[in-house]
Short mmCIF file of C-alpha atoms in Angstrom, two decimals:
data_model
loop_
_atom_site.label_atom_id
_atom_site.label_comp_id
_atom_site.label_asym_id
_atom_site.label_seq_id
_atom_site.Cartn_x
_atom_site.Cartn_y
_atom_site.Cartn_z
CA MET A 19 -3.27 3.80 16.54
CA ILE A 20 -2.66 4.13 12.86
CA ARG A 21 -0.70 7.10 10.98
CA ILE A 22 -2.00 8.21 7.55
CA ALA A 23 0.52 7.44 4.34
CA ARG A 24 -2.07 9.16 2.30
CA VAL A 25 -5.82 9.76 1.58
CA GLU A 26 -7.88 8.57 -1.45
CA PRO A 27 -8.66 11.70 -3.85
CA GLY A 28 -12.16 12.70 -3.60
CA SER A 29 -12.99 10.73 -0.09
CA ILE A 30 -14.01 11.97 3.13
CA ALA A 31 -10.55 12.34 3.97
CA ALA A 32 -9.77 14.09 1.22
CA ASP A 33 -12.62 16.53 1.88
CA LEU A 34 -10.94 16.94 5.64
CA ASP A 35 -7.56 17.62 4.19
CA LEU A 36 -6.15 14.46 6.76
CA PRO A 37 -2.13 14.89 6.10
CA ALA A 38 0.06 12.33 5.73
CA GLY A 39 1.69 11.55 9.20
CA LEU A 40 -1.52 12.21 11.08
CA ALA A 41 -2.10 9.46 13.71
CA VAL A 42 -5.52 8.32 14.23
CA LEU A 43 -6.02 7.37 18.00
CA GLU A 44 -9.62 6.30 18.63
CA ILE A 45 -13.15 6.08 16.80
CA ASN A 46 -16.09 6.86 18.61
CA GLY A 47 -14.36 6.30 21.96
CA ARG A 48 -12.86 2.96 20.43
CA PRO A 49 -8.90 2.43 19.89
CA ILE A 50 -7.36 2.07 16.87
CA ARG A 51 -4.64 -0.24 17.17
CA ASP A 52 -4.37 -1.08 13.07
CA SER A 53 -5.73 -1.05 10.11
CA LEU A 54 -7.92 -3.83 10.67
CA ASP A 55 -9.41 -1.73 13.80
CA LEU A 56 -9.82 1.25 10.99
CA LEU A 57 -11.99 -0.72 8.64
CA PHE A 58 -14.22 -2.17 11.42
CA HIS A 59 -15.19 1.07 13.13
CA GLN A 60 -15.39 3.49 10.55
CA ALA A 61 -18.41 1.77 9.09
CA GLU A 62 -20.39 3.64 11.56
CA PRO A 63 -22.38 6.59 9.86
CA SER A 64 -21.83 9.20 12.73
CA LEU A 65 -18.55 9.09 13.96
CA ARG A 66 -16.04 11.05 16.62
CA MET A 67 -12.50 10.74 15.50
CA LEU A 68 -9.56 11.57 17.80
CA ALA A 69 -6.20 12.00 15.78
CA GLU A 70 -2.89 13.72 17.03
CA ARG A 71 -0.21 15.67 14.58
CA PRO A 72 3.32 14.84 15.04
CA SER A 73 3.73 18.08 17.07
CA GLY A 74 1.49 16.42 19.87
CA GLU A 75 -1.91 18.21 18.89
CA ARG A 76 -4.54 16.39 19.04
CA LEU A 77 -7.83 17.03 16.63
CA LEU A 78 -11.32 15.73 16.98
CA PHE A 79 -13.48 15.49 13.89
CA GLU A 80 -17.31 14.94 13.75
CA ILE A 81 -18.34 13.21 10.58
CA GLU A 82 -21.35 12.33 9.13
CA LYS A 83 -21.57 9.80 6.14
CA PRO A 84 -23.51 7.33 4.59
CA PRO A 85 -23.13 3.78 6.28
CA ASP A 86 -20.21 1.64 5.20
CA GLU A 87 -18.84 4.65 3.54
CA PRO A 88 -15.03 4.43 3.76
CA LEU A 89 -12.84 7.55 4.98
CA GLY A 90 -10.62 7.12 2.30
CA ILE A 91 -7.75 6.66 4.55
CA ILE A 92 -4.62 4.94 3.52
CA PRO A 93 -2.68 3.74 6.69
CA GLU A 94 1.29 2.95 6.70
CA PRO A 95 1.90 -0.61 6.69
CA ASP A 96 1.24 -2.62 10.12
CA LYS A 97 3.52 -4.51 12.04
CA ILE A 98 3.14 -8.08 10.51
CA ARG A 99 2.49 -10.91 12.88
CA ARG A 100 5.59 -13.51 12.26
CA CYS A 101 4.92 -17.00 11.54
CA THR A 102 6.29 -19.40 14.55
CA ASN A 103 6.71 -22.52 12.60
CA ALA A 104 9.48 -24.49 10.86
CA CYS A 105 7.92 -26.02 8.15
CA PRO A 106 10.68 -27.31 5.62
CA PHE A 107 8.28 -26.87 2.72
CA CYS A 108 8.05 -22.86 3.43
CA PHE A 109 8.51 -20.92 0.54
CA VAL A 110 9.86 -18.01 2.18
CA LYS A 111 12.98 -20.41 3.34
CA GLY A 112 13.02 -21.00 -0.69
CA ASN A 113 14.13 -17.37 -1.38
CA PRO A 114 17.69 -16.97 -2.31
CA ARG A 115 20.12 -15.95 0.28
CA LYS A 116 19.31 -12.31 1.74
CA ASP A 117 21.43 -10.14 -0.39
CA LYS A 118 19.48 -11.19 -3.36
CA LEU A 119 15.88 -9.58 -2.84
CA ARG A 120 13.89 -7.21 -1.10
CA ALA A 121 13.86 -7.23 2.60
CA PRO A 122 9.92 -7.85 2.68
CA LEU A 123 10.05 -10.88 0.86
CA TYR A 124 11.91 -12.59 3.58
CA VAL A 125 9.21 -12.13 6.07
CA LYS A 126 6.98 -14.78 6.97
CA ASP A 127 3.80 -13.59 7.46
CA ASP A 128 1.20 -15.53 9.87
CA ASP A 129 -1.13 -12.81 10.50
CA TYR A 130 -5.02 -13.24 10.92
CA ARG A 131 -5.61 -9.89 10.05
CA LEU A 132 -4.00 -10.53 6.64
CA SER A 133 -6.28 -13.67 6.36
CA PHE A 134 -9.54 -11.56 6.74
CA MET A 135 -8.51 -8.68 4.56
CA HIS A 136 -6.56 -10.03 2.28
CA GLY A 137 -7.38 -13.86 2.08
CA HIS A 138 -3.52 -15.11 3.25
CA TYR A 139 -3.45 -18.14 4.47
CA ILE A 140 -2.72 -18.75 8.51
CA THR A 141 -1.77 -21.74 10.72
CA LEU A 142 -3.68 -20.37 13.84
CA THR A 143 -0.45 -21.13 15.72
CA ASN A 144 0.48 -17.97 16.79
CA LEU A 145 -2.63 -16.65 18.29
CA ARG A 146 -3.00 -15.35 21.70
CA PRO A 147 -5.93 -15.02 23.59
CA GLU A 148 -6.82 -11.64 23.15
CA ASP A 149 -6.39 -12.43 18.83
CA TRP A 150 -9.27 -15.11 19.62
CA ASP A 151 -11.41 -12.43 21.41
CA ARG A 152 -10.96 -10.17 18.51
CA ILE A 153 -11.97 -12.52 15.96
CA PHE A 154 -15.35 -13.34 17.35
CA GLU A 155 -15.76 -9.55 18.47
CA GLN A 156 -15.52 -8.48 15.54
CA ARG A 157 -16.94 -11.29 13.29
CA LEU A 158 -13.33 -11.73 11.18
CA SER A 159 -15.18 -14.18 8.72
CA PRO A 160 -14.18 -16.15 6.65
CA LEU A 161 -10.69 -16.81 7.74
CA TYR A 162 -8.15 -18.83 5.35
CA VAL A 163 -6.43 -21.80 7.46
CA SER A 164 -3.76 -23.85 6.04
CA VAL A 165 -4.49 -26.99 7.77
CA HIS A 166 -2.07 -29.53 5.78
CA ALA A 167 -3.69 -32.27 8.03
CA THR A 168 -5.84 -32.95 10.84
CA GLU A 169 -3.72 -35.55 12.41
CA PRO A 170 -1.97 -33.93 15.49
CA GLU A 171 0.83 -35.93 15.02
CA ILE A 172 1.40 -35.36 11.24
CA ARG A 173 0.52 -31.80 11.40
CA LEU A 174 3.01 -31.35 14.31
CA ALA A 175 5.68 -33.26 11.92
CA MET A 176 4.80 -30.75 9.22
CA LEU A 177 5.13 -27.70 11.23
CA LYS A 178 7.72 -28.41 13.99
CA ASN A 179 5.76 -26.40 16.53
CA PRO A 180 3.90 -28.10 19.41
CA ARG A 181 0.96 -25.85 19.38
CA SER A 182 -0.11 -26.91 15.61
CA ALA A 183 -0.82 -30.26 17.31
CA ASN A 184 -4.37 -28.46 18.31
CA ILE A 185 -5.37 -28.02 14.97
CA ASN A 186 -9.06 -29.75 15.66
CA GLN A 187 -9.39 -27.74 18.93
CA ASP A 188 -8.80 -24.41 17.01
CA LEU A 189 -11.08 -25.40 13.98
CA ASP A 190 -13.77 -26.38 16.42
CA ARG A 191 -13.38 -22.81 18.43
CA LEU A 192 -13.73 -20.90 15.12
CA ALA A 193 -17.10 -22.74 14.46
CA ASP A 194 -18.05 -22.55 18.01
CA GLY A 195 -17.96 -18.79 17.31
CA GLY A 196 -19.71 -18.50 13.92
CA ILE A 197 -16.18 -18.12 11.92
CA LEU A 198 -16.27 -19.79 8.44
CA VAL A 199 -12.97 -21.21 7.50
CA HIS A 200 -11.19 -21.72 3.87
CA ALA A 201 -9.18 -24.69 4.23
CA GLN A 202 -6.03 -25.36 2.25
CA VAL A 203 -3.80 -28.58 2.33
CA VAL A 204 -0.01 -27.98 1.14
CA LEU A 205 0.71 -31.98 -0.35
CA CYS A 206 3.88 -33.08 0.46
CA PRO A 207 4.91 -36.57 -0.29
CA ASP A 208 5.79 -39.16 2.36
CA LEU A 209 4.26 -36.64 4.87
CA ASN A 210 0.52 -35.34 4.49
CA ASP A 211 -0.80 -37.76 0.95
CA GLY A 212 -2.14 -41.27 0.53
CA ASP A 213 -4.36 -41.95 3.57
CA HIS A 214 -3.40 -39.13 5.73
CA LEU A 215 -4.98 -36.96 3.03
CA THR A 216 -8.21 -39.21 2.95
CA ARG A 217 -8.56 -38.67 6.57
CA THR A 218 -8.13 -34.72 6.54
CA ILE A 219 -10.51 -34.29 3.76
CA GLU A 220 -13.06 -36.98 5.78
CA ASN A 221 -12.68 -34.81 8.74
CA LEU A 222 -12.85 -31.54 7.23
CA TYR A 223 -16.03 -32.28 5.42
CA ASP A 224 -17.76 -33.45 8.46
CA ARG A 225 -17.48 -30.44 10.11
CA ARG A 226 -20.41 -29.27 7.35
CA GLU A 227 -20.72 -25.80 7.12
CA ALA A 228 -18.02 -24.71 9.22
CA ILE A 229 -15.65 -25.47 6.51
CA ARG A 230 -16.69 -23.41 3.14
CA SER A 231 -13.73 -24.93 0.83
CA LEU A 232 -10.80 -27.15 0.67
CA SER A 233 -8.01 -26.57 -1.49
CA ILE A 234 -5.26 -29.02 -2.26
CA VAL A 235 -2.08 -27.56 -3.42
CA PRO A 236 0.92 -29.53 -4.62
CA VAL A 237 3.91 -28.45 -2.54
CA GLY A 238 6.34 -26.01 -4.77
CA LEU A 239 10.19 -26.18 -3.61
CA THR A 240 12.82 -24.16 -5.07
CA THR A 241 16.45 -24.59 -5.74
CA TRP A 242 16.85 -22.99 -1.99
CA ASN A 243 14.54 -25.51 -0.01
CA ALA A 244 14.84 -28.57 -1.69
CA ALA A 245 18.60 -29.04 -0.93
CA PRO A 246 17.54 -30.63 2.47
CA GLY A 247 15.98 -33.80 0.88
CA GLY A 248 12.83 -32.62 -0.02
CA ARG A 249 11.12 -33.46 -3.29
CA THR A 250 7.48 -32.92 -5.31
CA LEU A 251 5.18 -35.06 -6.08
CA GLU A 252 5.09 -37.74 -8.69
CA PRO A 253 2.67 -37.82 -11.30
CA ALA A 254 1.43 -40.97 -9.76
CA GLU A 255 1.26 -39.56 -6.44
CA CYS A 256 -0.96 -36.40 -7.92
CA ARG A 257 -3.20 -38.61 -9.91
CA ALA A 258 -3.45 -40.55 -6.14
CA ALA A 259 -4.43 -37.38 -4.72
CA LEU A 260 -6.91 -36.42 -7.51
CA ALA A 261 -8.58 -39.64 -7.11
CA ALA A 262 -9.25 -38.59 -3.10
CA VAL A 263 -10.62 -35.32 -4.30
CA ASP A 264 -12.70 -36.84 -6.92
CA ALA A 265 -14.24 -39.14 -4.37
CA ILE A 266 -15.29 -36.15 -1.73
CA ARG A 267 -16.58 -33.94 -5.06
CA GLU A 268 -18.94 -36.59 -6.10
CA ARG A 269 -20.46 -36.96 -2.54
CA ALA A 270 -20.19 -33.03 -1.86
CA LEU A 271 -22.10 -32.08 -5.48
CA ALA A 272 -24.77 -34.96 -4.58
CA GLU A 273 -25.18 -33.43 -1.01
CA ARG A 274 -24.51 -29.75 -1.09
CA GLY A 275 -24.73 -28.95 -4.79
CA GLN A 276 -21.23 -27.80 -4.90
CA GLY A 277 -17.80 -29.34 -5.22
CA TRP A 278 -16.27 -27.98 -2.05
CA CYS A 279 -12.68 -29.47 -2.46
CA TYR A 280 -10.75 -27.98 -5.19
CA ALA A 281 -7.56 -29.39 -6.80
CA ALA A 282 -5.25 -26.72 -7.96
CA ASP A 283 -4.29 -26.80 -11.57
CA GLU A 284 -0.51 -27.60 -10.76
CA LEU A 285 -2.22 -30.62 -9.28
CA TYR A 286 -3.25 -31.76 -12.74
CA LEU A 287 -0.67 -30.37 -14.40
CA GLN A 288 2.22 -32.60 -12.56
CA ALA A 289 -0.05 -35.29 -13.11
CA GLY A 290 0.04 -34.94 -16.87
CA LEU A 291 -3.49 -33.62 -16.83
CA ALA A 292 -5.33 -30.82 -18.39
CA PRO A 293 -6.65 -28.47 -15.96
CA PRO A 294 -10.48 -28.82 -15.31
CA GLY A 295 -11.99 -25.20 -16.24
CA ALA A 296 -13.21 -22.43 -14.49
CA ALA A 297 -16.70 -24.09 -13.42
CA TYR A 298 -14.69 -26.94 -11.61
CA PHE A 299 -14.05 -24.11 -8.65
CA ASP A 300 -17.99 -23.06 -8.29
CA ASP A 301 -17.20 -19.31 -8.39
CA GLN A 302 -14.94 -19.89 -5.38
CA ASP A 303 -12.75 -16.62 -4.96
CA LEU A 304 -9.48 -18.83 -4.95
CA GLU A 305 -7.38 -17.33 -7.60
CA SER A 306 -5.57 -15.27 -5.44
CA ASN A 307 -4.10 -17.99 -3.72
CA GLY A 308 -3.01 -19.76 -7.00
CA VAL A 309 -5.70 -22.52 -7.10
CA GLY A 310 -7.52 -22.17 -10.24
CA ALA A 311 -5.71 -19.56 -12.29
CA ILE A 312 -5.13 -21.30 -15.31
CA SER A 313 -8.29 -22.69 -15.71
CA SER A 314 -9.91 -18.82 -14.86
CA LEU A 315 -7.73 -17.14 -17.26
CA THR A 316 -8.68 -20.01 -19.97
CA ASP A 317 -12.30 -19.03 -19.41
CA ARG A 318 -11.95 -15.32 -19.37
CA LEU A 319 -9.90 -15.11 -22.47
CA ALA A 320 -12.15 -17.48 -24.23
CA GLY A 321 -15.54 -15.48 -23.11
CA ARG A 322 -13.75 -12.09 -24.47
CA LEU A 323 -12.31 -13.36 -27.83
CA GLU A 324 -15.10 -11.18 -29.75
CA ASP A 325 -13.76 -8.11 -28.00
CA LEU A 326 -10.78 -8.26 -30.10
CA GLY A 327 -10.71 -6.88 -33.36
CA PRO A 328 -8.35 -7.10 -36.46
CA LEU A 329 -4.68 -6.82 -35.63
CA ASP A 330 -3.12 -8.01 -39.21
CA GLY A 331 0.33 -8.25 -39.28
CA CYS A 332 0.68 -7.17 -35.24
CA ARG A 333 3.57 -9.25 -33.63
CA VAL A 334 2.45 -10.20 -30.45
CA VAL A 335 4.93 -12.53 -27.88
CA ALA A 336 3.60 -13.31 -24.48
CA VAL A 337 6.06 -14.77 -21.48
CA THR A 338 4.95 -16.99 -19.19
CA GLY A 339 6.04 -19.74 -16.78
CA ALA A 340 6.83 -23.27 -17.53
CA SER A 341 3.45 -24.45 -15.78
CA MET A 342 1.18 -22.66 -17.88
CA GLY A 343 3.34 -22.64 -21.33
CA PRO A 344 1.12 -25.62 -23.36
CA THR A 345 -1.94 -23.68 -22.24
CA LEU A 346 -0.55 -20.50 -23.21
CA ALA A 347 0.20 -21.65 -26.60
CA GLY A 348 -3.08 -23.07 -27.41
CA LEU A 349 -4.69 -19.61 -26.51
CA ALA A 350 -2.20 -18.05 -28.63
CA ASP A 351 -3.37 -19.91 -31.80
CA ARG A 352 -7.21 -18.80 -30.96
CA ILE A 353 -5.93 -15.01 -30.67
CA ALA A 354 -4.09 -15.23 -33.78
CA ARG A 355 -6.95 -16.78 -35.44
CA ARG A 356 -9.66 -14.16 -34.28
CA THR A 357 -7.28 -11.09 -34.80
CA GLY A 358 -4.68 -12.16 -37.68
CA ALA A 359 -1.72 -11.10 -35.70
CA GLU A 360 1.37 -13.51 -35.39
CA VAL A 361 1.11 -14.76 -31.77
CA SER A 362 3.70 -16.69 -29.76
CA ALA A 363 3.90 -18.15 -26.41
CA VAL A 364 7.38 -18.29 -24.79
CA ALA A 365 7.59 -20.56 -21.57
CA VAL A 366 10.59 -19.39 -19.45
CA GLU A 367 12.21 -21.46 -16.89
CA ASN A 368 12.89 -19.74 -13.59
CA THR A 369 16.35 -18.67 -12.78
CA LEU A 370 15.54 -16.98 -9.70
CA TYR A 371 13.94 -19.73 -7.91
CA GLY A 372 14.79 -22.86 -10.31
CA PRO A 373 13.02 -24.97 -12.57
CA MET A 374 10.89 -26.58 -9.82
CA VAL A 375 9.21 -23.27 -9.63
CA THR A 376 6.81 -22.99 -12.69
CA THR A 377 4.62 -20.20 -12.12
CA ALA A 378 4.65 -16.58 -14.14
CA GLY A 379 3.78 -14.81 -11.45
CA LEU A 380 7.04 -15.87 -9.76
CA LEU A 381 9.39 -14.75 -12.71
CA PRO A 382 11.99 -12.36 -12.09
CA GLY A 383 12.38 -9.17 -14.44
CA ALA A 384 15.51 -10.64 -15.88
CA ASP A 385 13.85 -14.05 -17.14
CA HIS A 386 11.35 -11.41 -18.82
CA ALA A 387 13.85 -9.59 -20.13
CA LYS A 388 16.06 -12.67 -21.55
CA ALA A 389 13.14 -14.17 -23.01
CA LEU A 390 12.32 -10.89 -24.99
CA ARG A 391 15.96 -10.39 -26.38
CA GLU A 392 15.96 -14.08 -27.38
CA GLY A 393 12.28 -14.57 -28.53
CA GLY A 394 12.46 -12.42 -31.95
CA ASP A 395 11.14 -9.27 -32.69
CA PHE A 396 8.06 -8.07 -31.67
CA ASP A 397 5.49 -5.33 -31.69
CA VAL A 398 3.71 -6.12 -28.42
CA ALA A 399 4.76 -8.59 -25.87
CA LEU A 400 2.49 -9.32 -22.73
CA PHE A 401 3.07 -11.42 -19.48
CA SER A 402 1.11 -11.68 -16.24
CA VAL A 403 0.47 -8.77 -14.06
CA GLN A 404 1.28 -11.07 -10.88
CA ALA A 405 4.57 -10.92 -11.63
CA LEU A 406 4.52 -7.37 -10.28
CA ASN A 407 3.89 -5.96 -7.15
CA ASP A 408 2.11 -2.58 -6.38
CA ASP A 409 5.01 -0.50 -7.27
CA ASP A 410 5.70 -2.16 -10.63
CA LEU A 411 8.91 -3.97 -9.42
CA PHE A 412 9.23 -7.74 -10.29
CA LEU A 413 10.99 -10.04 -7.60
CA ASP A 414 14.43 -9.26 -8.45
CA ASP A 415 13.63 -5.40 -8.36
CA MET A 416 13.63 -4.80 -12.00
CA SER A 417 11.12 -2.15 -12.56
CA LEU A 418 8.52 -2.17 -15.52
CA SER A 419 9.93 1.04 -16.59
CA ASP A 420 13.44 -0.64 -16.80
CA LEU A 421 11.92 -3.72 -18.56
CA ARG A 422 10.27 -1.26 -21.30
CA ALA A 423 13.80 0.64 -21.51
CA GLU A 424 14.99 -2.08 -22.98
CA PHE A 425 12.78 -2.59 -25.87
CA PRO A 426 12.28 1.26 -27.22
CA GLY A 427 9.72 1.70 -29.75
CA ARG A 428 7.60 -2.00 -28.78
CA ARG A 429 4.90 -2.06 -26.42
CA VAL A 430 5.85 -4.28 -23.07
CA GLU A 431 2.73 -4.74 -21.09
CA PRO A 432 1.40 -6.59 -17.72
CA SER A 433 -1.95 -8.37 -18.47
CA HIS A 434 -4.74 -10.07 -16.73
CA ASP A 435 -6.19 -11.90 -19.67
CA PHE A 436 -4.32 -10.27 -22.75
CA VAL A 437 -7.97 -9.20 -24.26
CA ASP A 438 -7.05 -6.56 -21.86
CA VAL A 439 -4.22 -4.85 -23.91
CA LEU A 440 -4.91 -6.43 -26.97
CA SER A 441 -8.38 -5.01 -27.20
CA GLY A 442 -7.03 -1.11 -26.86
CA LEU A 443 -4.75 -1.78 -29.62
#
C-alpha cells in the first residue's frame, strides 16, 4: 500500500477530499505496493480505488477521468532499496562522518524504481526474481545502469559483489525484454580505464539499440573516501579516455546519426580542455546526472541573453564551484556587456567534501555565505538551484532563508541559468 502525504491542488484527489494519512490499498483489484504501482495503475480511465482510513474503515472510490490524467496523490516516500555493493569510489562513502549531514544523505540507494521514475543509476546487483518480472510487466524503460565495465573480473573488482560479474547476462536479459538502457561508466584510474574502457565501449555499442546512450564520467573523490589510496584521473588519462570516446562517436555519427557516447564536461575540464557545447549531447536528457550541465548552461544563457534588459549599476555576484569558475567568468562578462551591470563570478573551494569536489550543486550553505561575505558588496547574488533540495536546504542543513538573513536588503537567489532571475529585475 501507499499512504497519502498530500494532494495536488485542483486535482482529482483534491476534488475527492482525500486526506493525508489515507492508505491506498488497490486500484482495479491490483494491490498498490508503492508509488510506482500508483503511477502505473492510475493511468486507466476508469478506476475502482480501495482505500483505508487509519481507523481501519475502508472506502471505495469509483473514478472516471481522461486517460493518463494523474489522480494528484503525493504519497509518503517509499522504502528505498539499498545498495549491496562495496565500491571504493562510492560517493555516499565520501560523505563526512554521520553527525555532519542529515540522515537521508547517507542512504546508498540502488533502486530500479527510482531509475525508471527519476533517472537514478543502478547496478542491477540486488534485483530479485519478482523485480525482474515487474520490470518487464510494467515496461520500466528506459533504465539507467552503472555498467562501469563489461569485463566480469573488472566489474567484480570495482563493485566487490559476486553478483556484479553477471553484467552481460543482465544486459542481455533487459534487451530480450525490450527494456532500453542508458549506460554509465564511472572512470577510475588503474581500474577500468585504458584498454578496459575501450572494450567496454565496444561491447556496449555492439548491443545496438538496446543501449540508448553511454556516458563516461570521471571518478569524483572526497576528502573522506580518497584516504584509502584512491586518486582522480590525471590530465593525460582524461585525454586518452576522450580519444576513445571520440573514436566511437565518429563511428556512431556515421552509422546512427547520433554521437551515442558522451564524455561528461568534467572529463574535458580535467583534461585541460573546454567543454564541448550542448549540441554534443544530441538532446539526450542526461543533465540531471551531471553530464553536459556546463555545456547546457552556457547554451541556455547564450540563447536567452536578449531577454535581459538594462541593469546599469546593478552589482551582481555569481557563486559557483571550482570546475565552473572559468566558464562562469566568461558568461559574467557577456551578461555585463548586455546589461551594463557589474557582474562577477566567485569560484568556491568546497570545505565540506574537500577541494577535489568542484561542482556547484555540492557546495554547502556555509561556503556560499563565506563567499558572499568576502566577495565585496553586491545587490544581487546568484547560485545554482541544484545546491538546494526540495525543502530549500543546502547539504549542511543551512536553509535558504538563513542564508538570506545574513544579507538583509540584498537579493540572494537560486538560479537555473541567471537569466531567469536577472530578467525579472
